[in-house]
Coordinates of C-alpha atoms in Angstrom, one line a residue:
M1 CA 0.2 0.1 0.3
K2 CA 2.9 2.5 0.8
I3 CA 4.5 1.5 -2.4
T4 CA 1.4 2.5 -4.5
K5 CA 1.0 5.5 -2.8
F6 CA 4.6 6.4 -3.4
L7 CA 4.5 5.5 -7.0
A8 CA 1.3 7.4 -8.2
P9 CA 3.1 10.9 -8.2
L10 CA 6.3 9.3 -9.9
L11 CA 3.5 7.5 -12.8
L12 CA 1.5 10.7 -12.7
A13 CA 5.0 12.8 -13.8
F14 CA 5.9 10.4 -16.1
V15 CA 2.1 10.3 -18.1
I16 CA 2.5 14.4 -17.9
L17 CA 6.0 14.2 -18.8
F18 CA 5.7 11.9 -22.1
T19 CA 2.4 13.9 -22.7
S20 CA 4.7 17.1 -23.3
C21 CA 6.9 15.3 -25.1
D22 CA 4.9 13.9 -27.6
N23 CA 3.2 17.3 -28.4
D24 CA 6.5 18.9 -28.5
N25 CA 7.6 15.9 -31.4
D26 CA 3.6 17.4 -33.0
N27 CA 4.5 21.0 -33.5
V28 CA 7.6 19.8 -34.8
N29 CA 6.3 17.6 -37.3
T30 CA 3.5 19.8 -38.5
P31 CA 4.7 21.5 -41.4
L32 CA 4.3 25.2 -42.1
S33 CA 2.0 26.5 -44.8
T34 CA 4.0 27.7 -48.3
V35 CA 3.6 29.7 -51.2
N36 CA 3.3 27.2 -54.0
E37 CA 2.2 29.0 -57.0
T38 CA 2.8 32.5 -57.9
Y39 CA 1.2 34.8 -61.3
P40 CA 3.5 35.8 -62.7
T41 CA 5.7 33.4 -61.7
N42 CA 9.3 34.5 -60.3
N43 CA 11.3 37.0 -62.5
T44 CA 8.4 37.0 -65.2
A45 CA 8.5 39.4 -68.0
G46 CA 6.2 41.4 -70.6
V47 CA 3.3 41.0 -68.0
S48 CA 0.2 41.9 -68.8
R49 CA -0.3 45.7 -67.4
N50 CA -3.8 44.1 -66.5
S51 CA -3.1 41.5 -64.8
V52 CA -3.9 40.5 -61.2
I53 CA -1.5 39.4 -58.9
T54 CA -2.4 35.5 -57.5
A55 CA -0.6 33.7 -54.1
T56 CA -1.8 29.3 -54.1
F57 CA -1.0 28.3 -50.6
S58 CA -0.3 24.8 -49.4
E59 CA -3.3 24.7 -47.8
P60 CA -6.7 26.7 -46.2
M61 CA -5.2 29.7 -44.5
D62 CA -7.1 32.2 -42.3
A63 CA -8.7 34.7 -44.3
S64 CA -8.6 37.2 -42.1
T65 CA -5.0 37.5 -42.0
I66 CA -4.9 37.8 -46.2
T67 CA -5.4 41.6 -46.5
T68 CA -3.5 44.9 -48.2
S69 CA -1.4 45.0 -45.0
S70 CA -0.2 41.1 -46.3
F71 CA -0.4 40.9 -50.2
I72 CA 1.2 43.8 -51.0
V73 CA 2.5 44.7 -54.2
K74 CA 5.1 47.6 -55.1
E75 CA 7.0 49.7 -58.1
G76 CA 10.0 50.4 -56.5
T77 CA 9.6 51.7 -53.5
T78 CA 5.7 53.1 -54.1
N79 CA 3.2 50.6 -52.5
V80 CA 1.2 49.7 -55.5
S81 CA -2.9 50.4 -54.8
G82 CA -5.4 47.3 -55.1
S83 CA -7.6 45.2 -53.6
V84 CA -6.9 41.5 -51.7
N85 CA -8.9 38.5 -51.9
Y86 CA -9.2 35.0 -50.4
S87 CA -10.6 32.1 -51.9
G88 CA -9.9 28.1 -52.4
E89 CA -6.5 28.2 -51.3
T90 CA -5.6 31.3 -53.2
A91 CA -5.3 34.7 -51.7
T92 CA -6.0 37.6 -54.7
F93 CA -4.4 40.7 -55.9
T94 CA -5.9 43.1 -57.5
P95 CA -4.5 46.8 -59.0
T96 CA -7.0 50.1 -58.4
D97 CA -5.1 50.7 -61.9
N98 CA -3.3 49.3 -64.7
L99 CA 0.3 48.8 -64.4
S100 CA 2.8 51.0 -66.0
A101 CA 4.4 50.3 -68.8
G102 CA 8.0 48.2 -68.7
K103 CA 8.2 47.9 -64.8
I104 CA 9.7 46.1 -61.5
Y105 CA 7.2 45.0 -59.6
T106 CA 7.5 43.4 -56.5
A107 CA 4.7 41.2 -54.5
T108 CA 5.3 40.3 -51.5
I109 CA 3.2 37.4 -48.8
T110 CA 4.5 38.4 -44.6
K111 CA 4.3 35.9 -42.4
A112 CA 1.2 38.1 -40.9
V113 CA -1.1 35.1 -43.1
K114 CA -2.0 32.3 -40.8
D115 CA -3.2 29.2 -41.6
L116 CA -6.4 27.9 -39.7
A117 CA -4.4 26.7 -36.8
G118 CA -3.0 30.2 -35.9
N119 CA 0.3 29.3 -37.5
A120 CA 2.3 31.5 -39.3
I121 CA 4.0 30.5 -43.2
A122 CA 6.9 29.6 -42.9
A123 CA 8.9 32.6 -44.1
D124 CA 8.2 35.8 -46.3
M125 CA 7.8 35.5 -49.9
V126 CA 8.7 37.5 -52.4
W127 CA 8.7 37.8 -56.3
N128 CA 9.3 39.7 -58.9
F129 CA 7.7 40.4 -62.5
T130 CA 8.5 42.7 -65.5
T131 CA 5.3 43.8 -67.3
G132 CA 5.4 44.3 -70.8
G133 CA 3.7 47.0 -73.3
T134 CA 4.8 49.8 -75.3
L135 CA 7.2 52.4 -73.5
T136 CA 6.7 54.7 -75.5
T137 CA 2.7 56.3 -78.1
L138 CA 2.2 53.6 -80.6
N139 CA 2.9 54.5 -83.9
V140 CA -1.0 54.6 -86.2
V141 CA -1.3 51.9 -88.7
D142 CA -0.3 53.0 -92.1
L143 CA -3.3 52.6 -93.9
G144 CA -2.0 53.8 -97.9
A145 CA -4.5 54.2 -100.6
S146 CA -6.8 52.4 -98.0
A147 CA -7.4 55.6 -96.6
N148 CA -9.1 57.0 -99.5
Y149 CA -12.0 55.4 -99.1
V150 CA -14.2 55.6 -95.8
I151 CA -15.6 51.6 -97.0
L152 CA -13.8 49.7 -99.2
A153 CA -14.6 45.5 -99.4
K154 CA -13.9 42.8 -101.4
T155 CA -16.4 40.8 -102.9
A156 CA -19.3 43.6 -102.2
I157 CA -21.4 46.4 -100.6
N158 CA -24.7 45.7 -100.1
N159 CA -27.6 48.2 -98.5
N160 CA -30.6 48.5 -97.5
S161 CA -33.0 51.2 -97.1
T162 CA -31.7 54.5 -97.2
S163 CA -27.7 55.2 -95.9
A164 CA -25.8 58.0 -95.4
I165 CA -22.2 57.9 -96.2
V166 CA -19.1 60.4 -96.4
G167 CA -16.2 59.9 -98.2
D168 CA -15.8 57.9 -101.3
L169 CA -16.3 54.0 -101.1
G170 CA -14.8 51.1 -103.4
L171 CA -14.8 47.4 -104.6
S172 CA -11.7 45.4 -105.7
P173 CA -11.5 42.7 -107.9
A174 CA -15.6 42.5 -107.6
A175 CA -17.3 44.6 -110.6
T176 CA -19.6 47.6 -109.7
S177 CA -22.9 45.5 -110.2
Y178 CA -22.4 44.1 -106.6
I179 CA -22.5 47.7 -104.5
T180 CA -25.9 47.0 -104.4
G181 CA -28.9 49.1 -103.0
L182 CA -27.4 52.4 -103.4
A183 CA -28.8 53.6 -106.6
L184 CA -25.8 54.2 -108.4
T185 CA -25.2 56.7 -111.2
N186 CA -22.3 55.9 -113.8
A187 CA -19.7 58.7 -115.1
T188 CA -16.8 57.7 -116.3
G189 CA -14.2 56.0 -114.0
Y190 CA -16.5 56.1 -110.9
A191 CA -20.3 56.2 -109.6
T192 CA -22.8 58.9 -107.8
S193 CA -25.2 58.4 -105.3
A194 CA -27.8 60.8 -103.8
Q195 CA -26.7 58.4 -100.3
I196 CA -22.6 59.0 -101.0
T197 CA -20.6 62.5 -100.0
G198 CA -18.3 61.7 -102.8
K199 CA -18.0 59.0 -105.2
A200 CA -18.0 55.0 -105.5
F201 CA -15.5 53.7 -107.7
A202 CA -15.2 49.5 -108.4
A203 CA -13.2 47.0 -110.4
D204 CA -14.5 47.5 -113.8
M205 CA -15.0 51.5 -113.9
A206 CA -12.1 53.3 -116.4
D207 CA -8.4 53.6 -116.6
P208 CA -6.9 54.9 -113.3
T209 CA -9.6 53.3 -111.1
P210 CA -9.2 49.5 -111.5
T211 CA -5.5 50.1 -110.7
N212 CA -5.9 53.2 -108.0
L213 CA -8.0 49.8 -106.6
T214 CA -6.1 47.3 -106.3
T215 CA -3.5 49.3 -104.4
A216 CA -6.2 50.5 -102.2
V217 CA -6.4 46.8 -101.2
E218 CA -3.1 45.6 -101.6
N219 CA -2.6 48.4 -99.1
M220 CA -5.8 47.3 -96.6
I221 CA -4.6 43.8 -96.4
T222 CA -0.6 45.2 -95.8
A223 CA -2.2 47.6 -92.6
Y224 CA -4.3 44.7 -91.1
N225 CA -1.3 42.3 -91.1
D226 CA 0.6 45.0 -89.4
A227 CA -2.1 46.1 -86.7
A228 CA -2.7 42.7 -86.1
G229 CA 1.3 42.0 -86.2
R230 CA 1.7 44.5 -83.5
P231 CA 4.6 43.1 -80.7
S232 CA 4.1 42.5 -76.8
P233 CA 0.6 43.9 -76.1
D234 CA 0.2 46.3 -72.9
Y235 CA -3.5 44.4 -72.0
I236 CA -3.8 40.8 -73.0
E237 CA -7.3 39.4 -72.8
Y238 CA -8.2 42.3 -70.8
A239 CA -12.0 41.9 -69.4
T240 CA -11.5 38.3 -70.9
G241 CA -13.1 40.3 -74.2
N242 CA -16.6 41.7 -72.1
I243 CA -15.7 45.3 -72.5
G244 CA -19.1 46.7 -71.9
G245 CA -18.7 49.2 -69.7
K246 CA -14.9 50.2 -69.3
T247 CA -12.9 53.3 -70.7
L248 CA -10.0 52.3 -72.7
S249 CA -6.6 54.1 -72.4
P250 CA -4.0 54.2 -74.5
G251 CA -2.2 51.0 -75.6
L252 CA -2.0 47.8 -78.0
Y253 CA -4.7 45.5 -76.4
K254 CA -4.9 41.3 -77.4
W255 CA -7.7 39.0 -77.6
T256 CA -7.7 35.3 -78.5
N257 CA -11.6 35.5 -78.7
S258 CA -14.4 37.4 -79.8
V259 CA -15.2 40.6 -77.9
T260 CA -18.6 41.9 -76.9
I261 CA -19.5 45.5 -76.4
P262 CA -23.2 44.9 -74.2
S263 CA -22.9 48.2 -73.0
S264 CA -21.2 51.6 -74.0
I265 CA -17.8 52.3 -73.0
T266 CA -15.3 55.3 -74.3
I267 CA -12.1 55.4 -75.6
S268 CA -9.6 58.0 -73.5
G269 CA -6.9 59.9 -74.8
T270 CA -4.9 62.7 -76.1
A271 CA -5.2 63.6 -79.6
S272 CA -1.9 62.0 -80.3
D273 CA -2.6 58.4 -78.5
V274 CA -3.3 55.3 -80.5
W275 CA -5.2 52.7 -79.6
I276 CA -5.1 49.4 -81.5
F277 CA -7.4 46.0 -81.0
Q278 CA -5.5 43.5 -81.7
I279 CA -9.2 40.7 -82.3
A280 CA -8.6 37.1 -82.6
G281 CA -12.1 36.4 -83.4
D282 CA -15.2 38.4 -84.1
L283 CA -16.5 41.9 -82.6
N284 CA -20.1 42.5 -81.7
I285 CA -21.7 45.2 -80.2
S286 CA -25.3 44.9 -79.1
T287 CA -28.7 47.1 -79.8
G288 CA -28.2 50.4 -78.9
I289 CA -24.6 50.7 -77.4
N290 CA -22.8 53.9 -77.9
I291 CA -18.3 53.9 -78.2
T292 CA -17.7 57.8 -76.7
L293 CA -14.4 59.3 -77.2
A294 CA -12.9 61.4 -74.4
G295 CA -10.3 63.8 -73.5
G296 CA -9.4 64.9 -77.3
A297 CA -9.0 60.9 -78.8
Q298 CA -10.0 60.7 -82.6
A299 CA -11.7 57.9 -84.9
K300 CA -8.5 57.7 -87.1
N301 CA -6.1 57.0 -84.5
I302 CA -8.7 54.2 -83.0
F303 CA -7.4 50.6 -85.2
W304 CA -9.5 47.8 -84.4
Q305 CA -8.2 45.0 -86.6
V306 CA -11.1 42.1 -87.1
A307 CA -10.1 38.1 -87.6
G308 CA -13.8 37.0 -87.9
Q309 CA -17.0 39.4 -88.4
A310 CA -17.7 42.4 -87.0
T311 CA -21.0 43.7 -86.5
F312 CA -22.4 46.6 -84.9
G313 CA -26.3 46.7 -83.6
T314 CA -29.3 48.2 -84.2
T315 CA -28.7 51.9 -83.3
S316 CA -25.5 51.4 -81.7
H317 CA -22.8 54.5 -82.8
F318 CA -19.2 53.3 -83.2
E319 CA -15.5 55.4 -83.8
G320 CA -12.7 53.8 -85.2
I321 CA -10.5 52.0 -88.3
V322 CA -12.4 48.3 -88.8
L323 CA -9.5 46.1 -90.5
S324 CA -11.6 42.9 -90.5
M325 CA -10.6 39.9 -92.6
T326 CA -14.1 38.7 -92.8
G327 CA -17.0 40.9 -92.7
I328 CA -18.3 43.9 -91.6
T329 CA -22.2 44.6 -90.7
L330 CA -24.1 47.4 -89.6
Q331 CA -27.1 47.0 -88.8
T332 CA -30.9 48.7 -89.1
G333 CA -29.6 52.4 -88.0
A334 CA -26.1 51.9 -87.1
T335 CA -24.1 54.4 -87.6
M336 CA -20.2 54.8 -87.5
K337 CA -17.2 57.2 -87.3
G338 CA -14.6 55.9 -89.2
R339 CA -13.6 53.6 -91.9
A340 CA -14.8 49.7 -92.4
L341 CA -12.4 48.1 -94.7
A342 CA -12.9 44.6 -95.4
Q343 CA -11.3 41.8 -97.4
T344 CA -14.9 40.3 -98.4
T345 CA -18.4 42.4 -97.4
V346 CA -19.6 45.6 -96.1
I347 CA -23.3 45.2 -95.2
L348 CA -25.1 48.5 -94.4
D349 CA -29.1 48.9 -93.6
G350 CA -30.2 52.3 -93.3
S351 CA -26.9 52.7 -91.9
S352 CA -24.5 56.1 -91.5
V353 CA -20.7 56.2 -92.1
T354 CA -18.3 59.0 -92.1
Q355 CA -14.6 59.6 -92.2
P356 CA -12.7 60.4 -89.5
Q357 CA -11.0 64.2 -89.9

């Protein structure tokens, strides 16, 4: 009995010591959270200026610890303004404004970030990336002789109802008979129409019209290829192709799919600024939607290179030069300040097309 009373405290002390050691071992063996993946990856160059910066963790984290104080992006010593969100083990930093072109940025996830058990990440995660884009004002796309026409097509120009065209139109290699719905009056080397403030030209008219049109079409194709081939885009897949409601700054934009404009947009910049939109799919503007210019931006400096169809919805208003590999359709009452330059057909329906000054 006395032995039992003597051993009991020792046994209890041993159990406490063993448990404590086991807990210490658990703490030692539990791996601390890390950042497994980032976007952009470290030392990446040519990053789009509209990029969202992300960090993916090795386990679920305490979202309340992931803030603008613990997820920081800097350009040099200057903090980038933005918002931070966390979902599905991934934290995102969305800059308030587009990043600057050709700059080195540093992103940091600090040890203030903790997992669900309250453990801080193993160490601060720091990575760098460099933005792409144009460091100087873009050069305009040289339209060559195609700039002599407000509408230029290769296969047909079709009009329904009464349209109003300010500027010359040209068609080649197709003949005059493929210009329909404009009630043309033939003259020597050109035709006129009450719907055209200018002249209409086609490949079967008197010299030098055929030669002039051949040059214009060749120049149109060259201009298309120039616009499509411009390198170092400022913005890649901007708004995933749905740019409705956006204000578009000067620069080079690139999409690998179609672009839609379901609500009105603003193109804002100075009179010398240039915009080039590279669109691998279609361009679609919804009914009644307007493109508005601000700050002195000029339609003659805005180039929409469209590999697919460009379609402007009923009563919509468009600004800029369209270089389409496929076709351009202005639906009923649509208006356009710019040029419709298509490698197939231009279709009008009670539309208004005015050349830019």
